[in-house]
Amino acid sequence: MSEHSNKKPLIDHKSKLPLHVQVEEHIRNLIAMEKFRKGAFLPKEVELANRLGVSRNTIRQATNKLENEGLIVRKKGVGTRVADKKGLMTGLDHWYSFTQEMQEKGIVVTNLQLKVEWVAVNETIRTFFNLDPDKKVLKLSKLKGEESGEPIVYFESWFHPRIGITEKDDFDRPLYPMLEDRYGIVVQRSSENISARAAASLGRKLKVDGHFPVLFRERFVYDIGDRPVEYNLGYYRSDKFTYSIDIKKGSV
């Protein structure tokens, strides 16, 4: 069985989505395949260019990004392989889409539950977004987990109305690439608060006891103009996820 379907073109040249982004998504799908995770070489640059009907520069633009993310390893004259699988953890300097983080580690995650709604917001969000008290915003709730149905994390996200995001957007895609491709929003930094707490009422969603400890993360996300984009809450099962911190000694 080949790694792609013949039912429809792999690349849509009429799409508003840039070619290099489409190529990147195609290669991400290859990376998730078992044979490549086990060490088989990914298709060569020229082979991909011919197969997808794009230039080698477009292929290189996509693979450069994937290499920078740590997803692939390229060796001149040898070939390109999927990077060694890492543990299920993330660093505080590595905060993009959860789905992308897991793809980097060769872990397939899926949306177990997804809900999009327009809601009133609390004072924290109103202050962060600088909104009038009666202004409603789009809220995205996602329960993400393993293909077996075992939950890993529950997310709640609220988006600044300035973006123009709607309930009709494709929230099955990794969030930040979707915002960049569809709305031109490039997220630049986040401010985060991390603590431990009991699962409480979320225990049922996460399939743990209400007293079970979860890692709670509050995130304030900004674009390249330092404007607020997203307010996000994450509730991670402590037996499924770890935050790592790499601290270097400052100069004296």
JSON list of C-alpha atoms in Angstrom, two decimals:
[
{"chain": "A", "resi": 1, "resn": "MET", "atom": "CA", "xyz": [0.00, 0.00, 0.00]},
{"chain": "A", "resi": 2, "resn": "SER", "atom": "CA", "xyz": [1.41, 3.39, -0.94]},
{"chain": "A", "resi": 3, "resn": "GLU", "atom": "CA", "xyz": [1.62, 6.30, 1.50]},
{"chain": "A", "resi": 4, "resn": "HIS", "atom": "CA", "xyz": [-0.85, 8.42, -0.44]},
{"chain": "A", "resi": 5, "resn": "SER", "atom": "CA", "xyz": [-4.28, 8.09, -1.99]},
{"chain": "A", "resi": 6, "resn": "ASN", "atom": "CA", "xyz": [-4.96, 8.26, -5.73]},
{"chain": "A", "resi": 7, "resn": "LYS", "atom": "CA", "xyz": [-8.51, 9.47, -5.19]},
{"chain": "A", "resi": 8, "resn": "LYS", "atom": "CA", "xyz": [-7.61, 13.13, -5.20]},
{"chain": "A", "resi": 9, "resn": "PRO", "atom": "CA", "xyz": [-4.54, 15.30, -5.85]},
{"chain": "A", "resi": 10, "resn": "LEU", "atom": "CA", "xyz": [-2.12, 15.57, -2.96]},
{"chain": "A", "resi": 11, "resn": "ILE", "atom": "CA", "xyz": [-1.56, 19.25, -3.71]},
{"chain": "A", "resi": 12, "resn": "ASP", "atom": "CA", "xyz": [-4.30, 21.67, -4.73]},
{"chain": "A", "resi": 13, "resn": "HIS", "atom": "CA", "xyz": [-2.67, 24.32, -6.92]},
{"chain": "A", "resi": 14, "resn": "LYS", "atom": "CA", "xyz": [-5.89, 26.35, -6.94]},
{"chain": "A", "resi": 15, "resn": "SER", "atom": "CA", "xyz": [-6.08, 26.52, -3.14]},
{"chain": "A", "resi": 16, "resn": "LYS", "atom": "CA", "xyz": [-5.39, 29.74, -1.24]},
{"chain": "A", "resi": 17, "resn": "LEU", "atom": "CA", "xyz": [-3.25, 27.63, 1.10]},
{"chain": "A", "resi": 18, "resn": "PRO", "atom": "CA", "xyz": [0.42, 28.18, 0.13]},
{"chain": "A", "resi": 19, "resn": "LEU", "atom": "CA", "xyz": [2.06, 25.24, -1.65]},
{"chain": "A", "resi": 20, "resn": "HIS", "atom": "CA", "xyz": [4.81, 24.89, 0.93]},
{"chain": "A", "resi": 21, "resn": "VAL", "atom": "CA", "xyz": [2.20, 24.59, 3.69]},
{"chain": "A", "resi": 22, "resn": "GLN", "atom": "CA", "xyz": [0.38, 21.86, 1.76]},
{"chain": "A", "resi": 23, "resn": "VAL", "atom": "CA", "xyz": [3.69, 20.05, 1.21]},
{"chain": "A", "resi": 24, "resn": "GLU", "atom": "CA", "xyz": [4.49, 20.39, 4.90]},
{"chain": "A", "resi": 25, "resn": "GLU", "atom": "CA", "xyz": [1.18, 18.79, 5.87]},
{"chain": "A", "resi": 26, "resn": "HIS", "atom": "CA", "xyz": [1.79, 15.95, 3.40]},
{"chain": "A", "resi": 27, "resn": "ILE", "atom": "CA", "xyz": [5.22, 15.24, 4.89]},
{"chain": "A", "resi": 28, "resn": "ARG", "atom": "CA", "xyz": [3.77, 15.39, 8.40]},
{"chain": "A", "resi": 29, "resn": "ASN", "atom": "CA", "xyz": [1.37, 12.64, 7.35]},
{"chain": "A", "resi": 30, "resn": "LEU", "atom": "CA", "xyz": [4.31, 10.59, 6.07]},
{"chain": "A", "resi": 31, "resn": "ILE", "atom": "CA", "xyz": [6.15, 11.14, 9.36]},
{"chain": "A", "resi": 32, "resn": "ALA", "atom": "CA", "xyz": [3.19, 9.67, 11.25]},
{"chain": "A", "resi": 33, "resn": "MET", "atom": "CA", "xyz": [3.31, 6.45, 9.20]},
{"chain": "A", "resi": 34, "resn": "GLU", "atom": "CA", "xyz": [4.72, 3.42, 10.98]},
{"chain": "A", "resi": 35, "resn": "LYS", "atom": "CA", "xyz": [7.30, 2.47, 8.35]},
{"chain": "A", "resi": 36, "resn": "PHE", "atom": "CA", "xyz": [8.93, 5.90, 8.50]},
{"chain": "A", "resi": 37, "resn": "ARG", "atom": "CA", "xyz": [8.79, 6.03, 12.31]},
{"chain": "A", "resi": 38, "resn": "LYS", "atom": "CA", "xyz": [10.66, 2.70, 12.27]},
{"chain": "A", "resi": 39, "resn": "GLY", "atom": "CA", "xyz": [13.55, 4.16, 10.30]},
{"chain": "A", "resi": 40, "resn": "ALA", "atom": "CA", "xyz": [12.70, 3.98, 6.60]},
{"chain": "A", "resi": 41, "resn": "PHE", "atom": "CA", "xyz": [14.01, 6.92, 4.58]},
{"chain": "A", "resi": 42, "resn": "LEU", "atom": "CA", "xyz": [11.47, 9.51, 3.54]},
{"chain": "A", "resi": 43, "resn": "PRO", "atom": "CA", "xyz": [11.08, 10.10, -0.22]},
{"chain": "A", "resi": 44, "resn": "LYS", "atom": "CA", "xyz": [13.91, 12.12, -1.76]},
{"chain": "A", "resi": 45, "resn": "GLU", "atom": "CA", "xyz": [13.46, 15.80, -2.51]},
{"chain": "A", "resi": 46, "resn": "VAL", "atom": "CA", "xyz": [13.31, 15.30, -6.27]},
{"chain": "A", "resi": 47, "resn": "GLU", "atom": "CA", "xyz": [10.86, 12.41, -5.89]},
{"chain": "A", "resi": 48, "resn": "LEU", "atom": "CA", "xyz": [8.53, 14.51, -3.74]},
{"chain": "A", "resi": 49, "resn": "ALA", "atom": "CA", "xyz": [8.77, 17.43, -6.17]},
{"chain": "A", "resi": 50, "resn": "ASN", "atom": "CA", "xyz": [7.77, 15.20, -9.10]},
{"chain": "A", "resi": 51, "resn": "ARG", "atom": "CA", "xyz": [5.05, 13.40, -7.16]},
{"chain": "A", "resi": 52, "resn": "LEU", "atom": "CA", "xyz": [3.46, 16.59, -5.82]},
{"chain": "A", "resi": 53, "resn": "GLY", "atom": "CA", "xyz": [3.99, 18.73, -8.90]},
{"chain": "A", "resi": 54, "resn": "VAL", "atom": "CA", "xyz": [5.93, 21.48, -7.13]},
{"chain": "A", "resi": 55, "resn": "SER", "atom": "CA", "xyz": [9.45, 22.86, -7.29]},
{"chain": "A", "resi": 56, "resn": "ARG", "atom": "CA", "xyz": [12.34, 21.51, -5.23]},
{"chain": "A", "resi": 57, "resn": "ASN", "atom": "CA", "xyz": [12.55, 24.93, -3.56]},
{"chain": "A", "resi": 58, "resn": "THR", "atom": "CA", "xyz": [9.00, 24.43, -2.29]},
{"chain": "A", "resi": 59, "resn": "ILE", "atom": "CA", "xyz": [9.94, 21.00, -0.94]},
{"chain": "A", "resi": 60, "resn": "ARG", "atom": "CA", "xyz": [13.03, 22.47, 0.69]},
{"chain": "A", "resi": 61, "resn": "GLN", "atom": "CA", "xyz": [10.99, 25.27, 2.30]},
{"chain": "A", "resi": 62, "resn": "ALA", "atom": "CA", "xyz": [8.71, 22.68, 3.92]},
{"chain": "A", "resi": 63, "resn": "THR", "atom": "CA", "xyz": [11.49, 20.32, 5.03]},
{"chain": "A", "resi": 64, "resn": "ASN", "atom": "CA", "xyz": [13.56, 23.18, 6.46]},
{"chain": "A", "resi": 65, "resn": "LYS", "atom": "CA", "xyz": [10.68, 24.02, 8.79]},
{"chain": "A", "resi": 66, "resn": "LEU", "atom": "CA", "xyz": [10.18, 20.38, 9.80]},
{"chain": "A", "resi": 67, "resn": "GLU", "atom": "CA", "xyz": [13.90, 20.00, 10.46]},
{"chain": "A", "resi": 68, "resn": "ASN", "atom": "CA", "xyz": [13.91, 23.14, 12.60]},
{"chain": "A", "resi": 69, "resn": "GLU", "atom": "CA", "xyz": [11.01, 21.70, 14.61]},
{"chain": "A", "resi": 70, "resn": "GLY", "atom": "CA", "xyz": [13.05, 18.57, 15.27]},
{"chain": "A", "resi": 71, "resn": "LEU", "atom": "CA", "xyz": [10.72, 16.29, 13.31]},
{"chain": "A", "resi": 72, "resn": "ILE", "atom": "CA", "xyz": [13.21, 15.06, 10.72]},
{"chain": "A", "resi": 73, "resn": "VAL", "atom": "CA", "xyz": [16.96, 14.57, 10.42]},
{"chain": "A", "resi": 74, "resn": "ARG", "atom": "CA", "xyz": [18.68, 15.13, 7.08]},
{"chain": "A", "resi": 75, "resn": "LYS", "atom": "CA", "xyz": [22.13, 13.80, 6.19]},
{"chain": "A", "resi": 76, "resn": "LYS", "atom": "CA", "xyz": [23.72, 14.92, 2.94]},
{"chain": "A", "resi": 77, "resn": "GLY", "atom": "CA", "xyz": [24.28, 12.03, 0.58]},
{"chain": "A", "resi": 78, "resn": "VAL", "atom": "CA", "xyz": [22.37, 9.64, 2.83]},
{"chain": "A", "resi": 79, "resn": "GLY", "atom": "CA", "xyz": [18.75, 10.71, 3.10]},
{"chain": "A", "resi": 80, "resn": "THR", "atom": "CA", "xyz": [16.08, 12.03, 5.43]},
{"chain": "A", "resi": 81, "resn": "ARG", "atom": "CA", "xyz": [14.63, 10.13, 8.36]},
{"chain": "A", "resi": 82, "resn": "VAL", "atom": "CA", "xyz": [12.09, 10.80, 11.07]},
{"chain": "A", "resi": 83, "resn": "ALA", "atom": "CA", "xyz": [13.85, 12.10, 14.20]},
{"chain": "A", "resi": 84, "resn": "ASP", "atom": "CA", "xyz": [14.18, 9.73, 17.13]},
{"chain": "A", "resi": 85, "resn": "LYS", "atom": "CA", "xyz": [11.02, 9.49, 19.19]},
{"chain": "A", "resi": 86, "resn": "LYS", "atom": "CA", "xyz": [11.09, 11.46, 22.43]},
{"chain": "A", "resi": 87, "resn": "GLY", "atom": "CA", "xyz": [9.20, 11.11, 25.68]},
{"chain": "A", "resi": 88, "resn": "LEU", "atom": "CA", "xyz": [5.77, 12.64, 26.18]},
{"chain": "A", "resi": 89, "resn": "MET", "atom": "CA", "xyz": [6.89, 15.98, 27.54]},
{"chain": "A", "resi": 90, "resn": "THR", "atom": "CA", "xyz": [7.28, 19.57, 26.48]},
{"chain": "A", "resi": 91, "resn": "GLY", "atom": "CA", "xyz": [9.62, 22.38, 27.40]},
{"chain": "A", "resi": 92, "resn": "LEU", "atom": "CA", "xyz": [8.56, 25.83, 28.48]},
{"chain": "A", "resi": 93, "resn": "ASP", "atom": "CA", "xyz": [10.24, 27.26, 25.39]},
{"chain": "A", "resi": 94, "resn": "HIS", "atom": "CA", "xyz": [8.33, 24.92, 23.09]},
{"chain": "A", "resi": 95, "resn": "TRP", "atom": "CA", "xyz": [4.73, 25.93, 23.25]},
{"chain": "A", "resi": 96, "resn": "TYR", "atom": "CA", "xyz": [3.06, 25.70, 19.86]},
{"chain": "A", "resi": 97, "resn": "SER", "atom": "CA", "xyz": [0.06, 23.51, 18.98]},
{"chain": "A", "resi": 98, "resn": "PHE", "atom": "CA", "xyz": [-0.28, 20.40, 21.17]},
{"chain": "A", "resi": 99, "resn": "THR", "atom": "CA", "xyz": [-0.98, 18.30, 18.08]},
{"chain": "A", "resi": 100, "resn": "GLN", "atom": "CA", "xyz": [2.26, 19.52, 16.49]},
{"chain": "A", "resi": 101, "resn": "GLU", "atom": "CA", "xyz": [4.17, 18.79, 19.69]},
{"chain": "A", "resi": 102, "resn": "MET", "atom": "CA", "xyz": [2.89, 15.23, 19.73]},
{"chain": "A", "resi": 103, "resn": "GLN", "atom": "CA", "xyz": [3.60, 14.77, 16.00]},
{"chain": "A", "resi": 104, "resn": "GLU", "atom": "CA", "xyz": [7.18, 15.79, 16.72]},
{"chain": "A", "resi": 105, "resn": "LYS", "atom": "CA", "xyz": [7.40, 12.91, 19.15]},
{"chain": "A", "resi": 106, "resn": "GLY", "atom": "CA", "xyz": [5.81, 10.41, 16.79]},
{"chain": "A", "resi": 107, "resn": "ILE", "atom": "CA", "xyz": [2.65, 10.24, 18.90]},
{"chain": "A", "resi": 108, "resn": "VAL", "atom": "CA", "xyz": [-0.73, 10.23, 17.20]},
{"chain": "A", "resi": 109, "resn": "VAL", "atom": "CA", "xyz": [-3.38, 12.19, 19.11]},
{"chain": "A", "resi": 110, "resn": "THR", "atom": "CA", "xyz": [-6.97, 12.74, 18.18]},
{"chain": "A", "resi": 111, "resn": "ASN", "atom": "CA", "xyz": [-9.88, 14.97, 19.18]},
{"chain": "A", "resi": 112, "resn": "LEU", "atom": "CA", "xyz": [-12.05, 12.92, 21.48]},
{"chain": "A", "resi": 113, "resn": "GLN", "atom": "CA", "xyz": [-14.46, 15.82, 21.97]},
{"chain": "A", "resi": 114, "resn": "LEU", "atom": "CA", "xyz": [-14.72, 19.21, 20.26]},
{"chain": "A", "resi": 115, "resn": "LYS", "atom": "CA", "xyz": [-17.13, 22.06, 20.94]},
{"chain": "A", "resi": 116, "resn": "VAL", "atom": "CA", "xyz": [-17.25, 25.60, 19.53]},
{"chain": "A", "resi": 117, "resn": "GLU", "atom": "CA", "xyz": [-19.56, 28.29, 20.93]},
{"chain": "A", "resi": 118, "resn": "TRP", "atom": "CA", "xyz": [-19.99, 32.03, 21.41]},
{"chain": "A", "resi": 119, "resn": "VAL", "atom": "CA", "xyz": [-19.86, 32.91, 25.11]},
{"chain": "A", "resi": 120, "resn": "ALA", "atom": "CA", "xyz": [-19.69, 35.77, 27.58]},
{"chain": "A", "resi": 121, "resn": "VAL", "atom": "CA", "xyz": [-16.31, 35.97, 29.32]},
{"chain": "A", "resi": 122, "resn": "ASN", "atom": "CA", "xyz": [-14.97, 36.60, 32.80]},
{"chain": "A", "resi": 123, "resn": "GLU", "atom": "CA", "xyz": [-12.98, 39.61, 33.96]},
{"chain": "A", "resi": 124, "resn": "THR", "atom": "CA", "xyz": [-9.61, 37.99, 33.28]},
{"chain": "A", "resi": 125, "resn": "ILE", "atom": "CA", "xyz": [-10.41, 37.51, 29.59]},
{"chain": "A", "resi": 126, "resn": "ARG", "atom": "CA", "xyz": [-12.15, 40.88, 29.23]},
{"chain": "A", "resi": 127, "resn": "THR", "atom": "CA", "xyz": [-9.11, 42.62, 30.66]},
{"chain": "A", "resi": 128, "resn": "PHE", "atom": "CA", "xyz": [-6.65, 40.65, 28.49]},
{"chain": "A", "resi": 129, "resn": "PHE", "atom": "CA", "xyz": [-8.66, 41.33, 25.32]},
{"chain": "A", "resi": 130, "resn": "ASN", "atom": "CA", "xyz": [-9.76, 44.83, 26.43]},
{"chain": "A", "resi": 131, "resn": "LEU", "atom": "CA", "xyz": [-13.43, 44.09, 25.66]},
{"chain": "A", "resi": 132, "resn": "ASP", "atom": "CA", "xyz": [-16.74, 45.65, 26.65]},
{"chain": "A", "resi": 133, "resn": "PRO", "atom": "CA", "xyz": [-18.59, 43.66, 29.36]},
{"chain": "A", "resi": 134, "resn": "ASP", "atom": "CA", "xyz": [-21.35, 42.47, 27.00]},
{"chain": "A", "resi": 135, "resn": "LYS", "atom": "CA", "xyz": [-19.02, 41.35, 24.19]},
{"chain": "A", "resi": 136, "resn": "LYS", "atom": "CA", "xyz": [-19.14, 37.63, 23.39]},
{"chain": "A", "resi": 137, "resn": "VAL", "atom": "CA", "xyz": [-16.15, 35.73, 22.00]},
{"chain": "A", "resi": 138, "resn": "LEU", "atom": "CA", "xyz": [-15.58, 32.38, 20.34]},
{"chain": "A", "resi": 139, "resn": "LYS", "atom": "CA", "xyz": [-14.68, 29.59, 22.75]},
{"chain": "A", "resi": 140, "resn": "LEU", "atom": "CA", "xyz": [-13.13, 26.30, 21.64]},
{"chain": "A", "resi": 141, "resn": "SER", "atom": "CA", "xyz": [-13.16, 23.26, 23.95]},
{"chain": "A", "resi": 142, "resn": "LYS", "atom": "CA", "xyz": [-11.14, 20.19, 23.03]},
{"chain": "A", "resi": 143, "resn": "LEU", "atom": "CA", "xyz": [-10.53, 16.88, 24.75]},
{"chain": "A", "resi": 144, "resn": "LYS", "atom": "CA", "xyz": [-7.46, 15.33, 23.16]},
{"chain": "A", "resi": 145, "resn": "GLY", "atom": "CA", "xyz": [-6.11, 11.87, 23.67]},
{"chain": "A", "resi": 146, "resn": "GLU", "atom": "CA", "xyz": [-4.79, 8.65, 22.24]},
{"chain": "A", "resi": 147, "resn": "GLU", "atom": "CA", "xyz": [-6.43, 6.75, 19.40]},
{"chain": "A", "resi": 148, "resn": "SER", "atom": "CA", "xyz": [-7.52, 4.18, 21.99]},
{"chain": "A", "resi": 149, "resn": "GLY", "atom": "CA", "xyz": [-9.81, 6.83, 23.50]},
{"chain": "A", "resi": 150, "resn": "GLU", "atom": "CA", "xyz": [-7.63, 7.46, 26.56]},
{"chain": "A", "resi": 151, "resn": "PRO", "atom": "CA", "xyz": [-7.65, 11.22, 27.36]},
{"chain": "A", "resi": 152, "resn": "ILE", "atom": "CA", "xyz": [-4.43, 13.20, 27.78]},
{"chain": "A", "resi": 153, "resn": "VAL", "atom": "CA", "xyz": [-5.50, 16.83, 28.08]},
{"chain": "A", "resi": 154, "resn": "TYR", "atom": "CA", "xyz": [-8.56, 19.07, 28.07]},
{"chain": "A", "resi": 155, "resn": "PHE", "atom": "CA", "xyz": [-8.20, 22.53, 26.51]},
{"chain": "A", "resi": 156, "resn": "GLU", "atom": "CA", "xyz": [-10.38, 25.62, 26.63]},
{"chain": "A", "resi": 157, "resn": "SER", "atom": "CA", "xyz": [-9.48, 28.52, 24.32]},
{"chain": "A", "resi": 158, "resn": "TRP", "atom": "CA", "xyz": [-11.01, 31.98, 23.86]},
{"chain": "A", "resi": 159, "resn": "PHE", "atom": "CA", "xyz": [-10.06, 34.06, 20.78]},
{"chain": "A", "resi": 160, "resn": "HIS", "atom": "CA", "xyz": [-9.86, 37.81, 20.35]},
{"chain": "A", "resi": 161, "resn": "PRO", "atom": "CA", "xyz": [-12.77, 39.01, 18.15]},
{"chain": "A", "resi": 162, "resn": "ARG", "atom": "CA", "xyz": [-10.29, 41.03, 16.08]},
{"chain": "A", "resi": 163, "resn": "ILE", "atom": "CA", "xyz": [-9.10, 37.84, 14.40]},
{"chain": "A", "resi": 164, "resn": "GLY", "atom": "CA", "xyz": [-12.43, 37.09, 12.75]},
{"chain": "A", "resi": 165, "resn": "ILE", "atom": "CA", "xyz": [-12.35, 33.39, 13.59]},
{"chain": "A", "resi": 166, "resn": "THR", "atom": "CA", "xyz": [-15.74, 31.64, 13.42]},
{"chain": "A", "resi": 167, "resn": "GLU", "atom": "CA", "xyz": [-17.36, 28.35, 14.33]},
{"chain": "A", "resi": 168, "resn": "LYS", "atom": "CA", "xyz": [-17.06, 27.31, 10.66]},
{"chain": "A", "resi": 169, "resn": "ASP", "atom": "CA", "xyz": [-13.25, 27.11, 10.80]},
{"chain": "A", "resi": 170, "resn": "ASP", "atom": "CA", "xyz": [-11.50, 23.74, 10.68]},
{"chain": "A", "resi": 171, "resn": "PHE", "atom": "CA", "xyz": [-10.53, 23.12, 14.30]},
{"chain": "A", "resi": 172, "resn": "ASP", "atom": "CA", "xyz": [-9.36, 19.60, 13.53]},
{"chain": "A", "resi": 173, "resn": "ARG", "atom": "CA", "xyz": [-6.23, 21.23, 12.10]},
{"chain": "A", "resi": 174, "resn": "PRO", "atom": "CA", "xyz": [-3.37, 22.27, 14.40]},
{"chain": "A", "resi": 175, "resn": "LEU", "atom": "CA", "xyz": [-4.55, 25.62, 15.75]},
{"chain": "A", "resi": 176, "resn": "TYR", "atom": "CA", "xyz": [-1.65, 28.01, 15.17]},
{"chain": "A", "resi": 177, "resn": "PRO", "atom": "CA", "xyz": [-0.92, 26.95, 11.56]},
{"chain": "A", "resi": 178, "resn": "MET", "atom": "CA", "xyz": [-4.65, 27.37, 10.87]},
{"chain": "A", "resi": 179, "resn": "LEU", "atom": "CA", "xyz": [-4.61, 30.91, 12.29]},
{"chain": "A", "resi": 180, "resn": "GLU", "atom": "CA", "xyz": [-1.54, 31.78, 10.23]},
{"chain": "A", "resi": 181, "resn": "ASP", "atom": "CA", "xyz": [-2.79, 30.27, 6.97]},
{"chain": "A", "resi": 182, "resn": "ARG", "atom": "CA", "xyz": [-6.38, 31.53, 7.15]},
{"chain": "A", "resi": 183, "resn": "TYR", "atom": "CA", "xyz": [-6.06, 34.83, 9.01]},
{"chain": "A", "resi": 184, "resn": "GLY", "atom": "CA", "xyz": [-2.40, 35.79, 8.73]},
{"chain": "A", "resi": 185, "resn": "ILE", "atom": "CA", "xyz": [-2.03, 35.63, 12.53]},
{"chain": "A", "resi": 186, "resn": "VAL", "atom": "CA", "xyz": [1.52, 34.66, 13.53]},
{"chain": "A", "resi": 187, "resn": "VAL", "atom": "CA", "xyz": [1.81, 33.87, 17.22]},
{"chain": "A", "resi": 188, "resn": "GLN", "atom": "CA", "xyz": [5.07, 35.11, 18.69]},
{"chain": "A", "resi": 189, "resn": "ARG", "atom": "CA", "xyz": [5.07, 34.57, 22.44]},
{"chain": "A", "resi": 190, "resn": "SER", "atom": "CA", "xyz": [3.07, 33.36, 25.40]},
{"chain": "A", "resi": 191, "resn": "SER", "atom": "CA", "xyz": [2.94, 34.17, 29.08]},
{"chain": "A", "resi": 192, "resn": "GLU", "atom": "CA", "xyz": [2.16, 31.13, 31.19]},
{"chain": "A", "resi": 193, "resn": "ASN", "atom": "CA", "xyz": [1.14, 30.20, 34.72]},
{"chain": "A", "resi": 194, "resn": "ILE", "atom": "CA", "xyz": [1.53, 26.55, 35.71]},
{"chain": "A", "resi": 195, "resn": "SER", "atom": "CA", "xyz": [0.28, 24.85, 38.85]},
{"chain": "A", "resi": 196, "resn": "ALA", "atom": "CA", "xyz": [-1.06, 21.56, 40.19]},
{"chain": "A", "resi": 197, "resn": "ARG", "atom": "CA", "xyz": [-4.66, 20.97, 41.21]},
{"chain": "A", "resi": 198, "resn": "ALA", "atom": "CA", "xyz": [-7.21, 18.21, 41.62]},
{"chain": "A", "resi": 199, "resn": "ALA", "atom": "CA", "xyz": [-9.16, 17.14, 38.55]},
{"chain": "A", "resi": 200, "resn": "ALA", "atom": "CA", "xyz": [-12.44, 17.86, 40.38]},
{"chain": "A", "resi": 201, "resn": "SER", "atom": "CA", "xyz": [-15.36, 18.10, 37.94]},
{"chain": "A", "resi": 202, "resn": "LEU", "atom": "CA", "xyz": [-13.05, 17.44, 34.97]},
{"chain": "A", "resi": 203, "resn": "GLY", "atom": "CA", "xyz": [-12.30, 13.97, 36.32]},
{"chain": "A", "resi": 204, "resn": "ARG", "atom": "CA", "xyz": [-15.10, 12.48, 34.24]},
{"chain": "A", "resi": 205, "resn": "LYS", "atom": "CA", "xyz": [-13.73, 13.97, 31.01]},
{"chain": "A", "resi": 206, "resn": "LEU", "atom": "CA", "xyz": [-10.16, 12.92, 31.78]},
{"chain": "A", "resi": 207, "resn": "LYS", "atom": "CA", "xyz": [-11.27, 9.48, 33.07]},
{"chain": "A", "resi": 208, "resn": "VAL", "atom": "CA", "xyz": [-9.67, 9.96, 36.47]},
{"chain": "A", "resi": 209, "resn": "ASP", "atom": "CA", "xyz": [-10.91, 10.36, 40.03]},
{"chain": "A", "resi": 210, "resn": "GLY", "atom": "CA", "xyz": [-11.89, 13.87, 41.11]},
{"chain": "A", "resi": 211, "resn": "HIS", "atom": "CA", "xyz": [-8.95, 13.90, 43.55]},
{"chain": "A", "resi": 212, "resn": "PHE", "atom": "CA", "xyz": [-6.47, 12.89, 40.86]},
{"chain": "A", "resi": 213, "resn": "PRO", "atom": "CA", "xyz": [-3.72, 15.53, 40.34]},
{"chain": "A", "resi": 214, "resn": "VAL", "atom": "CA", "xyz": [-3.67, 17.38, 37.02]},
{"chain": "A", "resi": 215, "resn": "LEU", "atom": "CA", "xyz": [-1.20, 19.89, 35.64]},
{"chain": "A", "resi": 216, "resn": "PHE", "atom": "CA", "xyz": [-3.02, 23.17, 35.12]},
{"chain": "A", "resi": 217, "resn": "ARG", "atom": "CA", "xyz": [-1.64, 25.68, 32.62]},
{"chain": "A", "resi": 218, "resn": "GLU", "atom": "CA", "xyz": [-2.95, 29.18, 31.97]},
{"chain": "A", "resi": 219, "resn": "ARG", "atom": "CA", "xyz": [-1.64, 30.72, 28.74]},
{"chain": "A", "resi": 220, "resn": "PHE", "atom": "CA", "xyz": [-1.80, 34.27, 27.32]},
{"chain": "A", "resi": 221, "resn": "VAL", "atom": "CA", "xyz": [-0.85, 34.21, 23.62]},
{"chain": "A", "resi": 222, "resn": "TYR", "atom": "CA", "xyz": [0.33, 37.25, 21.61]},
{"chain": "A", "resi": 223, "resn": "ASP", "atom": "CA", "xyz": [1.04, 37.90, 17.92]},
{"chain": "A", "resi": 224, "resn": "ILE", "atom": "CA", "xyz": [4.17, 39.46, 16.40]},
{"chain": "A", "resi": 225, "resn": "GLY", "atom": "CA", "xyz": [2.72, 42.91, 17.12]},
{"chain": "A", "resi": 226, "resn": "ASP", "atom": "CA", "xyz": [2.38, 41.91, 20.79]},
{"chain": "A", "resi": 227, "resn": "ARG", "atom": "CA", "xyz": [-1.42, 41.99, 20.49]},
{"chain": "A", "resi": 228, "resn": "PRO", "atom": "CA", "xyz": [-3.51, 39.42, 22.40]},
{"chain": "A", "resi": 229, "resn": "VAL", "atom": "CA", "xyz": [-4.66, 36.47, 20.30]},
{"chain": "A", "resi": 230, "resn": "GLU", "atom": "CA", "xyz": [-5.78, 33.67, 22.60]},
{"chain": "A", "resi": 231, "resn": "TYR", "atom": "CA", "xyz": [-6.49, 32.96, 26.24]},
{"chain": "A", "resi": 232, "resn": "ASN", "atom": "CA", "xyz": [-6.04, 29.24, 26.86]},
{"chain": "A", "resi": 233, "resn": "LEU", "atom": "CA", "xyz": [-6.47, 26.86, 29.78]},
{"chain": "A", "resi": 234, "resn": "GLY", "atom": "CA", "xyz": [-5.04, 23.35, 29.71]},
{"chain": "A", "resi": 235, "resn": "TYR", "atom": "CA", "xyz": [-5.69, 20.49, 32.13]},
{"chain": "A", "resi": 236, "resn": "TYR", "atom": "CA", "xyz": [-3.13, 17.71, 31.64]},
{"chain": "A", "resi": 237, "resn": "ARG", "atom": "CA", "xyz": [-3.32, 14.29, 33.23]},
{"chain": "A", "resi": 238, "resn": "SER", "atom": "CA", "xyz": [-0.23, 14.09, 35.41]},
{"chain": "A", "resi": 239, "resn": "ASP", "atom": "CA", "xyz": [0.34, 10.42, 34.52]},
{"chain": "A", "resi": 240, "resn": "LYS", "atom": "CA", "xyz": [0.36, 11.27, 30.81]},
{"chain": "A", "resi": 241, "resn": "PHE", "atom": "CA", "xyz": [2.30, 14.51, 30.51]},
{"chain": "A", "resi": 242, "resn": "THR", "atom": "CA", "xyz": [5.37, 16.27, 31.87]},
{"chain": "A", "resi": 243, "resn": "TYR", "atom": "CA", "xyz": [6.65, 19.83, 31.51]},
{"chain": "A", "resi": 244, "resn": "SER", "atom": "CA", "xyz": [10.44, 20.04, 31.33]},
{"chain": "A", "resi": 245, "resn": "ILE", "atom": "CA", "xyz": [12.48, 23.13, 32.20]},
{"chain": "A", "resi": 246, "resn": "ASP", "atom": "CA", "xyz": [16.02, 23.72, 30.93]},
{"chain": "A", "resi": 247, "resn": "ILE", "atom": "CA", "xyz": [17.61, 26.46, 33.04]},
{"chain": "A", "resi": 248, "resn": "LYS", "atom": "CA", "xyz": [21.01, 27.93, 32.27]},
{"chain": "A", "resi": 249, "resn": "LYS", "atom": "CA", "xyz": [23.11, 29.83, 34.75]},
{"chain": "A", "resi": 250, "resn": "GLY", "atom": "CA", "xyz": [23.15, 33.55, 34.07]},
{"chain": "A", "resi": 251, "resn": "SER", "atom": "CA", "xyz": [26.34, 35.52, 33.77]},
{"chain": "A", "resi": 252, "resn": "VAL", "atom": "CA", "xyz": [27.73, 36.86, 37.02]}
]
